[in-house]
Amino acid sequence: MAEADANEAIAPMEIDREDVNMQEHTIHHNNDRDPDDRSDYGPSEDSDGGGDHWEVIVTPAPSLPPTPPQSPSPDDSEPEDDLARVTANDYREYDHWFGEDQHELDEIVLEMLTEEEMDSIKMTAIRLFGHISERNYERIRFSFRDKVQFLSVYRTTRKLALLSGIKPVLVDCCKNVCHAFTGPYVDETVCSVCKEPRFDSKGRPQQCFEYLPMNPRLLGFFKNPEMIEKMYYRARYTQEEGAMDDYIDAKRYKKLAKSNIVVDGEDLGVQYFSGSRDMAYAVMTDGVKIFEQAHQEASTCWPIMAVNLNLPASDRCKLRNLIPLGVIPGPNQPKDFDSFLEPFVEEALEQARGIEAYDVTRRQKFTLRAHPIIISGDMQAIKHVSQMKGPNGKAPCRECETVGVYHHGCRSYYIPLANPTDNPNAIPDERLDPDAPPNTITTLDPENLPLRTTQRIAEQLEMMDNARTQREFNNLARDFGLTGHSILDRIPSICRPDSYPHEFLHLFLLNHGPQLISLWAGTYVLGEDDEYTLSAEPLAGLFQISQPAGDSTAANLGVSG
């Protein structure tokens, strides 16, 4: 009954308001016209020109003043809506509604692209994938300005960033790139290494590292039917006994596929890659020089990117399919790489737990899980992200525990497989197997090296953690070839050393291959000994045989397994 009464009270008010509006509208038009005026179509046939004509409207009496709002009576269980009951919570709720509406409006505006913006985006794609420099892009833009309008590189980039919805995460870091202010450094206002202040005089960070979130881009893959179809490569791959054609044939992947996902000690009860849309990816990093002519120390930065391993090998490393994660700024080499990797690790843990995604081909939501299984880079890069001594260390290899021999002239360690004939005592006794029989020749069998294992590394780290003095810690670190725990160890799909395979590009194409050719061609400096130098005729024959092979070399030849 109360609801019916309220409706009856509201309905006349709405009608009255409508009538008043009509009257005000009529008054507005009659004030400026003569009663004898006619419409554009002339007077009506029934018109007699008198005061009763439809064009002559009498001004109505003024409306009554509105009734002031009444306070609800104490007995009214459901009082009428009015301002008397509006509270601060109501205003906050209105602000929330307005914020949601404004967000939807912003999305609509973003999706309304002009022809100029569409042309600029297409041209930007051509510039990026066609390897056109920014300077040449500006030349094209200027030359054809009378026929087609392209936005500047900056404006197009900004528009694409807004459309993508991907916002970089700004992480404060030391001015000299000692570390990022994350983890144990998060509360520092002065760098604990170089003593540089974190902020400038205006309270702004002196240096920042931009991390590009990965999850929004993984979700975006499943909005593209063509990409979805390609990413079924991993799920549809057929393993053959004894074959080693891709990472899926490797022991590490097979072991993961039979294991449950455990995040921070919590067993999720789900096996790795049990879903056909689960993703595997690799993470790559390396130090690069930005400018060829610049001083090396002043032009070095560290890009970090991911490679989608769900794609076929022929598509993985194409520019359009790479997933940039960020660039650690230079010019100096970071002292603590882990601090820059923390945003990635947090996101990887979220991926392991599962994120809600939508598959446009199946028109359904699903839980997407993605797992990094390979960390790739040259030996200098890997020693930082894996927290190992690396090259020039006493135990430099990340795959085996072989101990090097110190060369006093070069002041570095190296690993000969056997004693040189002119120096039979070069390899120290500590290289010997303690269980070997007496008079054993100090050599290494390259097919039976003392390999590192995850358990062995864990034991060595425990010994380092229990060191009573810094000196004892340093000695253990030197002997084990480790520098400490790695933040990447928190990711359940990553473990040392299995997740850090040697990279084919640096190992063979940039090192062994060129050095071997130089050795054969006689351009490698050997002193007076030219035993390994080939004559011109067999060398030319070798080149002639190998040249055509480049056209038929498999795209996945360099995939680490």
mmCIF file with all atom_site columns, C-alpha atoms in Angstrom, residues 178-294:
data_model
loop_
_atom_site.group_PDB
_atom_site.id
_atom_site.type_symbol
_atom_site.label_atom_id
_atom_site.label_alt_id
_atom_site.label_comp_id
_atom_site.label_asym_id
_atom_site.label_entity_id
_atom_site.label_seq_id
_atom_site.pdbx_PDB_ins_code
_atom_site.Cartn_x
_atom_site.Cartn_y
_atom_site.Cartn_z
_atom_site.occupancy
_atom_site.B_iso_or_equiv
_atom_site.pdbx_formal_charge
_atom_site.auth_seq_id
_atom_site.auth_comp_id
_atom_site.auth_asym_id
_atom_site.auth_atom_id
_atom_site.pdbx_PDB_model_num
ATOM 1   C CA . CYS A 1 178 ? 73.476 -0.163  -8.682  1.00 0.00 ? 178 CYS A CA 1
ATOM 2   C CA . HIS A 1 179 ? 70.051 -1.652  -7.970  1.00 0.00 ? 179 HIS A CA 1
ATOM 3   C CA . ALA A 1 180 ? 66.335 -0.961  -8.194  1.00 0.00 ? 180 ALA A CA 1
ATOM 4   C CA . PHE A 1 181 ? 64.594 0.165   -5.038  1.00 0.00 ? 181 PHE A CA 1
ATOM 5   C CA . THR A 1 182 ? 62.641 -3.063  -4.575  1.00 0.00 ? 182 THR A CA 1
ATOM 6   C CA . GLY A 1 183 ? 62.788 -5.897  -2.055  1.00 0.00 ? 183 GLY A CA 1
ATOM 7   C CA . PRO A 1 184 ? 65.428 -5.150  0.614   1.00 0.00 ? 184 PRO A CA 1
ATOM 8   C CA . TYR A 1 185 ? 66.077 -1.712  -0.929  1.00 0.00 ? 185 TYR A CA 1
ATOM 9   C CA . VAL A 1 186 ? 62.469 -0.522  -1.120  1.00 0.00 ? 186 VAL A CA 1
ATOM 10  C CA . ASP A 1 187 ? 62.736 1.906   1.814   1.00 0.00 ? 187 ASP A CA 1
ATOM 11  C CA . GLU A 1 188 ? 66.120 3.369   0.888   1.00 0.00 ? 188 GLU A CA 1
ATOM 12  C CA . THR A 1 189 ? 66.319 7.092   0.178   1.00 0.00 ? 189 THR A CA 1
ATOM 13  C CA . VAL A 1 190 ? 70.066 6.882   -0.482  1.00 0.00 ? 190 VAL A CA 1
ATOM 14  C CA . CYS A 1 191 ? 71.707 4.087   -2.481  1.00 0.00 ? 191 CYS A CA 1
ATOM 15  C CA . SER A 1 192 ? 73.462 1.755   -0.052  1.00 0.00 ? 192 SER A CA 1
ATOM 16  C CA . VAL A 1 193 ? 76.213 1.090   -2.618  1.00 0.00 ? 193 VAL A CA 1
ATOM 17  C CA . CYS A 1 194 ? 77.216 4.417   -4.181  1.00 0.00 ? 194 CYS A CA 1
ATOM 18  C CA . LYS A 1 195 ? 75.492 6.744   -1.659  1.00 0.00 ? 195 LYS A CA 1
ATOM 19  C CA . GLU A 1 196 ? 73.672 8.675   -4.401  1.00 0.00 ? 196 GLU A CA 1
ATOM 20  C CA . PRO A 1 197 ? 70.291 10.078  -3.288  1.00 0.00 ? 197 PRO A CA 1
ATOM 21  C CA . ARG A 1 198 ? 67.217 8.343   -4.658  1.00 0.00 ? 198 ARG A CA 1
ATOM 22  C CA . PHE A 1 199 ? 65.343 11.600  -5.346  1.00 0.00 ? 199 PHE A CA 1
ATOM 23  C CA . ASP A 1 200 ? 66.360 14.957  -6.778  1.00 0.00 ? 200 ASP A CA 1
ATOM 24  C CA . SER A 1 201 ? 65.735 18.335  -5.148  1.00 0.00 ? 201 SER A CA 1
ATOM 25  C CA . LYS A 1 202 ? 62.110 18.313  -6.350  1.00 0.00 ? 202 LYS A CA 1
ATOM 26  C CA . GLY A 1 203 ? 61.396 14.885  -4.898  1.00 0.00 ? 203 GLY A CA 1
ATOM 27  C CA . ARG A 1 204 ? 61.460 13.070  -8.242  1.00 0.00 ? 204 ARG A CA 1
ATOM 28  C CA . PRO A 1 205 ? 63.327 9.771   -8.793  1.00 0.00 ? 205 PRO A CA 1
ATOM 29  C CA . GLN A 1 206 ? 66.716 10.382  -10.390 1.00 0.00 ? 206 GLN A CA 1
ATOM 30  C CA . GLN A 1 207 ? 66.475 7.188   -12.455 1.00 0.00 ? 207 GLN A CA 1
ATOM 31  C CA . CYS A 1 208 ? 63.636 4.811   -13.312 1.00 0.00 ? 208 CYS A CA 1
ATOM 32  C CA . PHE A 1 209 ? 63.299 1.346   -14.776 1.00 0.00 ? 209 PHE A CA 1
ATOM 33  C CA . GLU A 1 210 ? 60.136 0.792   -16.828 1.00 0.00 ? 210 GLU A CA 1
ATOM 34  C CA . TYR A 1 211 ? 58.658 -2.697  -16.597 1.00 0.00 ? 211 TYR A CA 1
ATOM 35  C CA . LEU A 1 212 ? 56.037 -3.590  -19.214 1.00 0.00 ? 212 LEU A CA 1
ATOM 36  C CA . PRO A 1 213 ? 53.456 -5.924  -17.643 1.00 0.00 ? 213 PRO A CA 1
ATOM 37  C CA . MET A 1 214 ? 53.221 -9.245  -19.425 1.00 0.00 ? 214 MET A CA 1
ATOM 38  C CA . ASN A 1 215 ? 49.792 -10.478 -18.366 1.00 0.00 ? 215 ASN A CA 1
ATOM 39  C CA . PRO A 1 216 ? 47.691 -7.997  -20.419 1.00 0.00 ? 216 PRO A CA 1
ATOM 40  C CA . ARG A 1 217 ? 49.546 -9.101  -23.538 1.00 0.00 ? 217 ARG A CA 1
ATOM 41  C CA . LEU A 1 218 ? 49.055 -12.790 -22.785 1.00 0.00 ? 218 LEU A CA 1
ATOM 42  C CA . LEU A 1 219 ? 45.330 -12.129 -22.423 1.00 0.00 ? 219 LEU A CA 1
ATOM 43  C CA . GLY A 1 220 ? 45.410 -10.220 -25.717 1.00 0.00 ? 220 GLY A CA 1
ATOM 44  C CA . PHE A 1 221 ? 46.735 -13.282 -27.564 1.00 0.00 ? 221 PHE A CA 1
ATOM 45  C CA . PHE A 1 222 ? 43.401 -15.017 -26.977 1.00 0.00 ? 222 PHE A CA 1
ATOM 46  C CA . LYS A 1 223 ? 41.485 -12.207 -28.673 1.00 0.00 ? 223 LYS A CA 1
ATOM 47  C CA . ASN A 1 224 ? 43.171 -13.037 -31.975 1.00 0.00 ? 224 ASN A CA 1
ATOM 48  C CA . PRO A 1 225 ? 41.833 -16.241 -33.639 1.00 0.00 ? 225 PRO A CA 1
ATOM 49  C CA . GLU A 1 226 ? 44.915 -16.606 -35.855 1.00 0.00 ? 226 GLU A CA 1
ATOM 50  C CA . MET A 1 227 ? 47.262 -16.354 -32.863 1.00 0.00 ? 227 MET A CA 1
ATOM 51  C CA . ILE A 1 228 ? 45.157 -18.828 -30.875 1.00 0.00 ? 228 ILE A CA 1
ATOM 52  C CA . GLU A 1 229 ? 45.396 -21.396 -33.658 1.00 0.00 ? 229 GLU A CA 1
ATOM 53  C CA . LYS A 1 230 ? 49.178 -21.014 -33.882 1.00 0.00 ? 230 LYS A CA 1
ATOM 54  C CA . MET A 1 231 ? 49.596 -21.355 -30.120 1.00 0.00 ? 231 MET A CA 1
ATOM 55  C CA . TYR A 1 232 ? 48.102 -24.854 -30.162 1.00 0.00 ? 232 TYR A CA 1
ATOM 56  C CA . TYR A 1 233 ? 51.483 -25.964 -31.535 1.00 0.00 ? 233 TYR A CA 1
ATOM 57  C CA . ARG A 1 234 ? 52.688 -27.001 -28.069 1.00 0.00 ? 234 ARG A CA 1
ATOM 58  C CA . ALA A 1 235 ? 49.548 -28.993 -27.205 1.00 0.00 ? 235 ALA A CA 1
ATOM 59  C CA . ARG A 1 236 ? 49.469 -30.752 -30.594 1.00 0.00 ? 236 ARG A CA 1
ATOM 60  C CA . TYR A 1 237 ? 53.171 -31.574 -30.683 1.00 0.00 ? 237 TYR A CA 1
ATOM 61  C CA . THR A 1 238 ? 53.863 -35.310 -30.916 1.00 0.00 ? 238 THR A CA 1
ATOM 62  C CA . GLN A 1 239 ? 56.850 -36.551 -28.949 1.00 0.00 ? 239 GLN A CA 1
ATOM 63  C CA . GLU A 1 240 ? 58.878 -39.326 -30.529 1.00 0.00 ? 240 GLU A CA 1
ATOM 64  C CA . GLU A 1 241 ? 61.065 -41.685 -28.533 1.00 0.00 ? 241 GLU A CA 1
ATOM 65  C CA . GLY A 1 242 ? 64.712 -40.714 -28.855 1.00 0.00 ? 242 GLY A CA 1
ATOM 66  C CA . ALA A 1 243 ? 63.977 -37.552 -30.864 1.00 0.00 ? 243 ALA A CA 1
ATOM 67  C CA . MET A 1 244 ? 65.235 -34.112 -29.853 1.00 0.00 ? 244 MET A CA 1
ATOM 68  C CA . ASP A 1 245 ? 63.535 -31.645 -32.174 1.00 0.00 ? 245 ASP A CA 1
ATOM 69  C CA . ASP A 1 246 ? 62.242 -29.046 -29.732 1.00 0.00 ? 246 ASP A CA 1
ATOM 70  C CA . TYR A 1 247 ? 62.178 -28.044 -26.076 1.00 0.00 ? 247 TYR A CA 1
ATOM 71  C CA . ILE A 1 248 ? 59.131 -30.295 -25.650 1.00 0.00 ? 248 ILE A CA 1
ATOM 72  C CA . ASP A 1 249 ? 61.428 -33.294 -26.146 1.00 0.00 ? 249 ASP A CA 1
ATOM 73  C CA . ALA A 1 250 ? 63.747 -32.159 -23.340 1.00 0.00 ? 250 ALA A CA 1
ATOM 74  C CA . LYS A 1 251 ? 63.860 -33.884 -19.949 1.00 0.00 ? 251 LYS A CA 1
ATOM 75  C CA . ARG A 1 252 ? 63.021 -30.664 -18.135 1.00 0.00 ? 252 ARG A CA 1
ATOM 76  C CA . TYR A 1 253 ? 59.707 -30.169 -19.957 1.00 0.00 ? 253 TYR A CA 1
ATOM 77  C CA . LYS A 1 254 ? 58.745 -33.834 -19.576 1.00 0.00 ? 254 LYS A CA 1
ATOM 78  C CA . LYS A 1 255 ? 59.477 -33.684 -15.851 1.00 0.00 ? 255 LYS A CA 1
ATOM 79  C CA . LEU A 1 256 ? 57.375 -30.548 -15.420 1.00 0.00 ? 256 LEU A CA 1
ATOM 80  C CA . ALA A 1 257 ? 54.461 -32.060 -17.358 1.00 0.00 ? 257 ALA A CA 1
ATOM 81  C CA . LYS A 1 258 ? 54.291 -34.863 -14.755 1.00 0.00 ? 258 LYS A CA 1
ATOM 82  C CA . SER A 1 259 ? 54.575 -32.539 -11.726 1.00 0.00 ? 259 SER A CA 1
ATOM 83  C CA . ASN A 1 260 ? 52.056 -30.472 -9.780  1.00 0.00 ? 260 ASN A CA 1
ATOM 84  C CA . ILE A 1 261 ? 52.410 -26.699 -9.653  1.00 0.00 ? 261 ILE A CA 1
ATOM 85  C CA . VAL A 1 262 ? 53.644 -25.588 -6.233  1.00 0.00 ? 262 VAL A CA 1
ATOM 86  C CA . VAL A 1 263 ? 53.697 -21.826 -5.556  1.00 0.00 ? 263 VAL A CA 1
ATOM 87  C CA . ASP A 1 264 ? 55.352 -20.597 -2.353  1.00 0.00 ? 264 ASP A CA 1
ATOM 88  C CA . GLY A 1 265 ? 54.890 -24.027 -0.783  1.00 0.00 ? 265 GLY A CA 1
ATOM 89  C CA . GLU A 1 266 ? 51.222 -24.345 -1.806  1.00 0.00 ? 266 GLU A CA 1
ATOM 90  C CA . ASP A 1 267 ? 50.369 -27.324 -4.014  1.00 0.00 ? 267 ASP A CA 1
ATOM 91  C CA . LEU A 1 268 ? 47.697 -26.123 -6.447  1.00 0.00 ? 268 LEU A CA 1
ATOM 92  C CA . GLY A 1 269 ? 46.704 -29.677 -7.389  1.00 0.00 ? 269 GLY A CA 1
ATOM 93  C CA . VAL A 1 270 ? 47.188 -28.895 -11.091 1.00 0.00 ? 270 VAL A CA 1
ATOM 94  C CA . GLN A 1 271 ? 49.922 -30.300 -13.305 1.00 0.00 ? 271 GLN A CA 1
ATOM 95  C CA . TYR A 1 272 ? 52.091 -28.158 -15.544 1.00 0.00 ? 272 TYR A CA 1
ATOM 96  C CA . PHE A 1 273 ? 50.784 -27.817 -19.110 1.00 0.00 ? 273 PHE A CA 1
ATOM 97  C CA . SER A 1 274 ? 47.700 -29.923 -18.371 1.00 0.00 ? 274 SER A CA 1
ATOM 98  C CA . GLY A 1 275 ? 45.566 -27.422 -20.297 1.00 0.00 ? 275 GLY A CA 1
ATOM 99  C CA . SER A 1 276 ? 45.796 -27.130 -24.072 1.00 0.00 ? 276 SER A CA 1
ATOM 100 C CA . ARG A 1 277 ? 46.016 -23.333 -23.748 1.00 0.00 ? 277 ARG A CA 1
ATOM 101 C CA . ASP A 1 278 ? 48.679 -23.292 -21.019 1.00 0.00 ? 278 ASP A CA 1
ATOM 102 C CA . MET A 1 279 ? 51.693 -21.333 -22.180 1.00 0.00 ? 279 MET A CA 1
ATOM 103 C CA . ALA A 1 280 ? 55.436 -21.937 -22.038 1.00 0.00 ? 280 ALA A CA 1
ATOM 104 C CA . TYR A 1 281 ? 57.864 -19.116 -22.647 1.00 0.00 ? 281 TYR A CA 1
ATOM 105 C CA . ALA A 1 282 ? 61.543 -18.274 -22.459 1.00 0.00 ? 282 ALA A CA 1
ATOM 106 C CA . VAL A 1 283 ? 63.147 -15.153 -21.011 1.00 0.00 ? 283 VAL A CA 1
ATOM 107 C CA . MET A 1 284 ? 66.146 -13.606 -22.747 1.00 0.00 ? 284 MET A CA 1
ATOM 108 C CA . THR A 1 285 ? 68.532 -10.863 -21.668 1.00 0.00 ? 285 THR A CA 1
ATOM 109 C CA . ASP A 1 286 ? 71.877 -9.493  -22.752 1.00 0.00 ? 286 ASP A CA 1
ATOM 110 C CA . GLY A 1 287 ? 73.976 -6.365  -22.419 1.00 0.00 ? 287 GLY A CA 1
ATOM 111 C CA . VAL A 1 288 ? 74.040 -4.316  -25.616 1.00 0.00 ? 288 VAL A CA 1
ATOM 112 C CA . LYS A 1 289 ? 75.686 -1.174  -26.906 1.00 0.00 ? 289 LYS A CA 1
ATOM 113 C CA . ILE A 1 290 ? 73.164 1.387   -28.112 1.00 0.00 ? 290 ILE A CA 1
ATOM 114 C CA . PHE A 1 291 ? 75.596 3.387   -30.254 1.00 0.00 ? 291 PHE A CA 1
ATOM 115 C CA . GLU A 1 292 ? 78.415 1.820   -32.248 1.00 0.00 ? 292 GLU A CA 1
ATOM 116 C CA . GLN A 1 293 ? 80.813 4.724   -31.905 1.00 0.00 ? 293 GLN A CA 1
ATOM 117 C CA . ALA A 1 294 ? 80.048 5.493   -28.279 1.00 0.00 ? 294 ALA A CA 1
#
